[in-house]
CSV table of C-alpha atoms in Angstrom, one decimal:
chain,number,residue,atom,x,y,z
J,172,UNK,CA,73.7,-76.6,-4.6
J,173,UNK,CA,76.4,-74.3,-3.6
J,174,UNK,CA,74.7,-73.8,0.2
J,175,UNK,CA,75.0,-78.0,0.6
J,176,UNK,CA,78.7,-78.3,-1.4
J,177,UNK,CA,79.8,-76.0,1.4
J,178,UNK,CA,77.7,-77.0,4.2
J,179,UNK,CA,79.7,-80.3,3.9
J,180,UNK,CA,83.1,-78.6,4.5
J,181,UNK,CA,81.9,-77.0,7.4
J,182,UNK,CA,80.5,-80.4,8.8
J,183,UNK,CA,84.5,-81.1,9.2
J,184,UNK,CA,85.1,-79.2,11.7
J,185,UNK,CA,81.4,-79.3,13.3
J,186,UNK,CA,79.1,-81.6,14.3
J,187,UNK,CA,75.5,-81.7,12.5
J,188,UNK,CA,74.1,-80.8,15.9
J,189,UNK,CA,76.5,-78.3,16.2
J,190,UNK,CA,76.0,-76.7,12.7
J,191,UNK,CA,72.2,-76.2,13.9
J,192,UNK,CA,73.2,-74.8,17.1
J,193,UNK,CA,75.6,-72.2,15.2
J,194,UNK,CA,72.3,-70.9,13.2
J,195,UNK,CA,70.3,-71.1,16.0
J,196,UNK,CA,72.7,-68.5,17.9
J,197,UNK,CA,73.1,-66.1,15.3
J,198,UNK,CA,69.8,-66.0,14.0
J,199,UNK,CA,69.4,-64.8,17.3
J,200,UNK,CA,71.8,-62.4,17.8
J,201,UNK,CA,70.4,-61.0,14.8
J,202,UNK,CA,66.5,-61.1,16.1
J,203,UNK,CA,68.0,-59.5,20.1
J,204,UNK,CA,69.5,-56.8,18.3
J,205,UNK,CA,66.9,-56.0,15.9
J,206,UNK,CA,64.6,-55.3,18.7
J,207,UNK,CA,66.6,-53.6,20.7
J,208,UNK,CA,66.8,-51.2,17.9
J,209,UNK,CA,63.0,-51.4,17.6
J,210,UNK,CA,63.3,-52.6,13.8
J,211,UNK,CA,60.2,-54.6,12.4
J,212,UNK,CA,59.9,-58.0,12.3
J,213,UNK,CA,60.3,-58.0,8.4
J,214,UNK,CA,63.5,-56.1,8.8
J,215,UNK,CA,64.8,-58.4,10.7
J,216,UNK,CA,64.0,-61.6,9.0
J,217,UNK,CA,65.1,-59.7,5.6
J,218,UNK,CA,68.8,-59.3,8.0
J,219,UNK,CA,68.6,-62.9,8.5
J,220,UNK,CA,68.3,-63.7,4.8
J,221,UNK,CA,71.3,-61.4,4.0
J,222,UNK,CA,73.3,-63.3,6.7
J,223,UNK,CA,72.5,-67.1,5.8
J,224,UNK,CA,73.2,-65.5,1.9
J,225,UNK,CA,76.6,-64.6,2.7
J,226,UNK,CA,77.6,-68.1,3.5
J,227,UNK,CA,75.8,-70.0,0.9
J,228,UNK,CA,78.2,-69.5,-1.2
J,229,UNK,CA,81.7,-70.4,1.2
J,230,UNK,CA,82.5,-72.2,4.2
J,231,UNK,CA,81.5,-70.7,7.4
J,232,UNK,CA,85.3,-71.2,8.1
J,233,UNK,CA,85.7,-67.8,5.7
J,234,UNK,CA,83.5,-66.0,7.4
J,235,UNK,CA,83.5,-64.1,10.5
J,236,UNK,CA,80.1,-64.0,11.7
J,237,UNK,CA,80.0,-62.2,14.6
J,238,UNK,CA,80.6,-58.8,12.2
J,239,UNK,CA,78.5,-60.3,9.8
J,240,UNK,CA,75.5,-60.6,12.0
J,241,UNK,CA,75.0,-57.0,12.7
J,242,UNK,CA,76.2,-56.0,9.1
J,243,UNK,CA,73.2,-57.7,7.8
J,244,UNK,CA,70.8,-56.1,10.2
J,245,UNK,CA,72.7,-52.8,9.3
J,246,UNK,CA,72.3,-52.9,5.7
J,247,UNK,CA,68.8,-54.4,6.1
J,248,UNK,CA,67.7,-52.0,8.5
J,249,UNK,CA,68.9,-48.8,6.0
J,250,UNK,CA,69.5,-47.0,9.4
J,251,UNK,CA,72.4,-44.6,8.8
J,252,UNK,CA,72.3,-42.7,12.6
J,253,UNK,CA,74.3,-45.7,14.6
J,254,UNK,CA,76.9,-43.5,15.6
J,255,UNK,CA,77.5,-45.5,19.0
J,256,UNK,CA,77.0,-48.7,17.2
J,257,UNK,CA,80.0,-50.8,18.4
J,258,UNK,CA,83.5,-50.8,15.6
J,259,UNK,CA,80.5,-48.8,13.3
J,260,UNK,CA,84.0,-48.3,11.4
J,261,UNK,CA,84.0,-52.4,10.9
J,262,UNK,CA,80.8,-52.7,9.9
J,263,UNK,CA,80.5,-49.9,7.2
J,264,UNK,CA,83.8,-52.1,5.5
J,265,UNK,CA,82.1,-54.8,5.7
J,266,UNK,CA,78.8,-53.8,4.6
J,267,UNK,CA,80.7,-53.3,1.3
J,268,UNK,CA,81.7,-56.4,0.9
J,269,UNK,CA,78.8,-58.2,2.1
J,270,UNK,CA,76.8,-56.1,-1.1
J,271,UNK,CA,79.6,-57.7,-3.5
J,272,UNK,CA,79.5,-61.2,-1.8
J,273,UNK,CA,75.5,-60.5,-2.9
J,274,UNK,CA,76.0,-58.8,-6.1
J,275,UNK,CA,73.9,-56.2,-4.5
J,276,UNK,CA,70.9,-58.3,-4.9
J,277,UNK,CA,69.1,-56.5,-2.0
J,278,UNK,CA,65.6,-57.6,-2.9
J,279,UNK,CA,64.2,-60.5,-0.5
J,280,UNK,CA,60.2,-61.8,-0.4
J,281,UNK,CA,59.4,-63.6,2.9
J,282,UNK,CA,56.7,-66.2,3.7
J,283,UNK,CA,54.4,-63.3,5.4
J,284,UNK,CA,52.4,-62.7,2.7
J,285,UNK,CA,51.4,-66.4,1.2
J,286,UNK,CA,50.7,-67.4,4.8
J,287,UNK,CA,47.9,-64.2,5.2
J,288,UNK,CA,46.6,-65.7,2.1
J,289,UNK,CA,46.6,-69.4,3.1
J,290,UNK,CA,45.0,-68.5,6.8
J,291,UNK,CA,42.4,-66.4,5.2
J,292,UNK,CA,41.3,-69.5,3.0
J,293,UNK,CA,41.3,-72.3,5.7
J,294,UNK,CA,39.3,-69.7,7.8
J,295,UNK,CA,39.7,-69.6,12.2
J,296,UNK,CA,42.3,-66.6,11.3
J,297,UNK,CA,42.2,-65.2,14.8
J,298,UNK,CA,43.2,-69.2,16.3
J,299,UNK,CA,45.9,-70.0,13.5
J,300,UNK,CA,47.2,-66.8,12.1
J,301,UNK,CA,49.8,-65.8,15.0
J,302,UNK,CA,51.0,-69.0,15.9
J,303,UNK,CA,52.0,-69.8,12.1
J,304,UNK,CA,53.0,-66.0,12.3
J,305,UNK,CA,55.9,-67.4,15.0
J,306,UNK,CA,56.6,-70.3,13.4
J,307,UNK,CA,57.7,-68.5,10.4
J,308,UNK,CA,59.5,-66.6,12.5
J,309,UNK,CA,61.7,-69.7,13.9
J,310,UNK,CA,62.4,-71.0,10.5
J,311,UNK,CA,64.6,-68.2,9.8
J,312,UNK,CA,67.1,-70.5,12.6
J,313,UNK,CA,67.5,-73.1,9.4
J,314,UNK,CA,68.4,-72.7,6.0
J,315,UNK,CA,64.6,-73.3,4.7
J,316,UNK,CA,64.3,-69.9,2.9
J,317,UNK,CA,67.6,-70.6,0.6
J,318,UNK,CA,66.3,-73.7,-0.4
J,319,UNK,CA,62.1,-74.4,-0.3
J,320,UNK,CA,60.0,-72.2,-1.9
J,321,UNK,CA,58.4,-69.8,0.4
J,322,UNK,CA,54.8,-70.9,-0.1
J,323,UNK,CA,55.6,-74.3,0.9
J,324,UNK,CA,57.1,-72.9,4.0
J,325,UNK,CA,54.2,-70.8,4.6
J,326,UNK,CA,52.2,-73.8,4.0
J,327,UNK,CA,54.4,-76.1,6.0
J,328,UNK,CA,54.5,-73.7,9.1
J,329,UNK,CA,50.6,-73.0,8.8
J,330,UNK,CA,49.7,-76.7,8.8
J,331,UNK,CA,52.2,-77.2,11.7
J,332,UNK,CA,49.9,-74.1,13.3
J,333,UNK,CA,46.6,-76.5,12.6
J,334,UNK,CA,48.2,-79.5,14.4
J,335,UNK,CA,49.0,-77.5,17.5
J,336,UNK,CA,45.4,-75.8,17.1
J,337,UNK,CA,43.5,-78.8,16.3
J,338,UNK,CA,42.2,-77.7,13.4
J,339,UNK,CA,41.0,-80.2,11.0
J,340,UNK,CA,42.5,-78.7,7.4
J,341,UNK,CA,43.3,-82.3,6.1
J,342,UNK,CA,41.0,-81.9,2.8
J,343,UNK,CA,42.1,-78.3,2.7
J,344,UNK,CA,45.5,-79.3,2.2
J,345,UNK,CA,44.8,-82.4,0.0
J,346,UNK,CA,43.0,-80.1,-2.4
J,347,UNK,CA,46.2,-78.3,-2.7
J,348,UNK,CA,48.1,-78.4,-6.4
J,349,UNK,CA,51.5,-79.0,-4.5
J,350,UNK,CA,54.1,-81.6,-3.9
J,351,UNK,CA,52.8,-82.6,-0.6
J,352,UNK,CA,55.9,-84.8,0.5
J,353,UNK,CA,57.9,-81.3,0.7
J,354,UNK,CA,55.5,-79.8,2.9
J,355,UNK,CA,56.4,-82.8,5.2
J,356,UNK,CA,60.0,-82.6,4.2
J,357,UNK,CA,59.9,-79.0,5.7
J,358,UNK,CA,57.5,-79.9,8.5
J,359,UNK,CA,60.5,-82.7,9.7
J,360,UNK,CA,63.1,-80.2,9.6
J,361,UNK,CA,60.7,-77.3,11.9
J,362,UNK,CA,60.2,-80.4,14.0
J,363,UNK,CA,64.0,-81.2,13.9
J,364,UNK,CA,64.2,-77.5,14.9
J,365,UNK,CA,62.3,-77.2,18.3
J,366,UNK,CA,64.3,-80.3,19.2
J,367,UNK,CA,67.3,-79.0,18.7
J,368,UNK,CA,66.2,-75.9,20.2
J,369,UNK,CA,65.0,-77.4,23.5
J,370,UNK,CA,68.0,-79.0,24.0
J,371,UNK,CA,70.7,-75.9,23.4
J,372,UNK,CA,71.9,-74.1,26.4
J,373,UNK,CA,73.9,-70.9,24.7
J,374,UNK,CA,75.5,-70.1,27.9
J,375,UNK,CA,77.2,-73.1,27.9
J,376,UNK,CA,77.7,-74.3,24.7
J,377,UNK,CA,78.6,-71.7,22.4
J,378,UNK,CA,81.7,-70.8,23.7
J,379,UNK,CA,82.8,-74.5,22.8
J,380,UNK,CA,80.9,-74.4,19.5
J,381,UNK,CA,82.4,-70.7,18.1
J,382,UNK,CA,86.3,-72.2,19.4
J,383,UNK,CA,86.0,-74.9,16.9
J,384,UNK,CA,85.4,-72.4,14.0
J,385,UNK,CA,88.8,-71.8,12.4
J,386,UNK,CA,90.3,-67.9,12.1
J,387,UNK,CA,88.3,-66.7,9.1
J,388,UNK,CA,90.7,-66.5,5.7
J,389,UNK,CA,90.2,-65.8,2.4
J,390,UNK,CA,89.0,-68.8,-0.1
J,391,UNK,CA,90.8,-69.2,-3.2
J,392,UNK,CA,90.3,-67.3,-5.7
J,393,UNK,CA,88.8,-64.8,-3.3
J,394,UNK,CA,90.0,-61.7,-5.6
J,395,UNK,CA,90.9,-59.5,-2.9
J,396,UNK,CA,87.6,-59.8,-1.5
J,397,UNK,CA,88.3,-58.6,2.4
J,398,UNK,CA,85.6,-59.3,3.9
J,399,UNK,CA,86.7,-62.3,4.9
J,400,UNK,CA,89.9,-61.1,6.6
J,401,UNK,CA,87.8,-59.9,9.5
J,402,UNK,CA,88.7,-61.3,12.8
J,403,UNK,CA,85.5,-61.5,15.6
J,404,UNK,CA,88.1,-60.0,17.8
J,405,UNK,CA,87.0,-56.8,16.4
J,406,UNK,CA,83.7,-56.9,18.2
């Protein structure tokens, strides 16, 4: 509830298409670096989670997220020997902040695991497991794992997988003791996703896109909380 109240405030100073290309860029930013620093993909998606947490709660508009980004993959990553990382100094403040904005709820489950369990059961694991693998992957680009539960988006992504594979799993999934008009509520929005996706040109757009986002300040009845004092001039 909190994640759509502020989504809405946000949506006044961005475009809808806009708001998806914003998620899109960080997400990543957060993926480029995380290889780059050879992290797993688990650590990475568990980075993502941290960042799309810290704004569920505010408007992006109190938020800098070009330190948050690699805040998240810091903290998520537990690495403590990035010495050369660039303003490390910036990023250690903020990781303290971030851990408040999270009441140090580190703990995140992913999709991974329902989805081995759900390939193993259809069956053709070799054909479907790394594609739905991927798409799991790209749904950490939306806001699906604040708000679905994360069997239905394993379910979702691995019925997307049987589509592209042309696998029949119709009766496997009608046998299923789930609300099957969320699986296609989250199947629109994947869909909505590679559209979006397609069409985005970072190079050219984002410098547009991150202009419109006003100077990060704090929200009322911030209590001191600094974190969102940071300006992305800092990186």
């Amino acid at each position: 509830i909190d994640l759509l109240k502020e989504h809405q405030k946000d949506l006044k100073f961005l475009s809808e298409e806009e708001y998806w290309k914003l998620q899109i860029f960080f997400t990543n930013v957060i993926q480029a670096l995380g290889e780059h620093l050879k992290l797993k993909q688990q650590v990475i998606a568990t980075a993502t989670v941290y960042f799309k947490r810290s704004y569920a709660r505010y408007s992006l508009k109190s938020i800098d997220l070009v330190l948050m980004a690699p805040t998240c993959l810091f903290l998520a990553s537990k690495l403590r020997n990035l010495e050369n990382f660039p303003r490390m100094n910036h990023i250690l403040e903020c990781e303290f902040y971030l851990l408040q904005l999270m009441d140090c709820c580190l703990i995140v489950y992913h999709p991974y695991s329902p989805l081995l369990q759900h390939v193993q059961d259809v069956g053709q694991e070799d054909m479907l497991l790394p594609l739905a693998w991927r798409i799991v992957n790209d749904t950490y680009r939306m806001d699906l794992c604040l708000l679905y539960p994360l069997f239905m988006i394993a379910l979702a992504c691995l019925r997307v997988a049987c589509v592209v594979q042309q696998k029949d799993a119709r009766q496997w999934f009608a046998e299923l003791p789930v609300d099957i008009e969320k699986i296609l509520e989250i199947i629109r929005v994947i869909l909505k996703l590679y559209e979006q996706w397609k069409n985005f040109d970072e190079r050219k757009e984002m410098a547009t896109i991150l202009s419109k986002l006003p100077k990060p300040k704090p929200p009322p009845n911030s209590e001191g909380e600094q974190i969102f004092m940071f300006n992305s001039s800092y990186i």
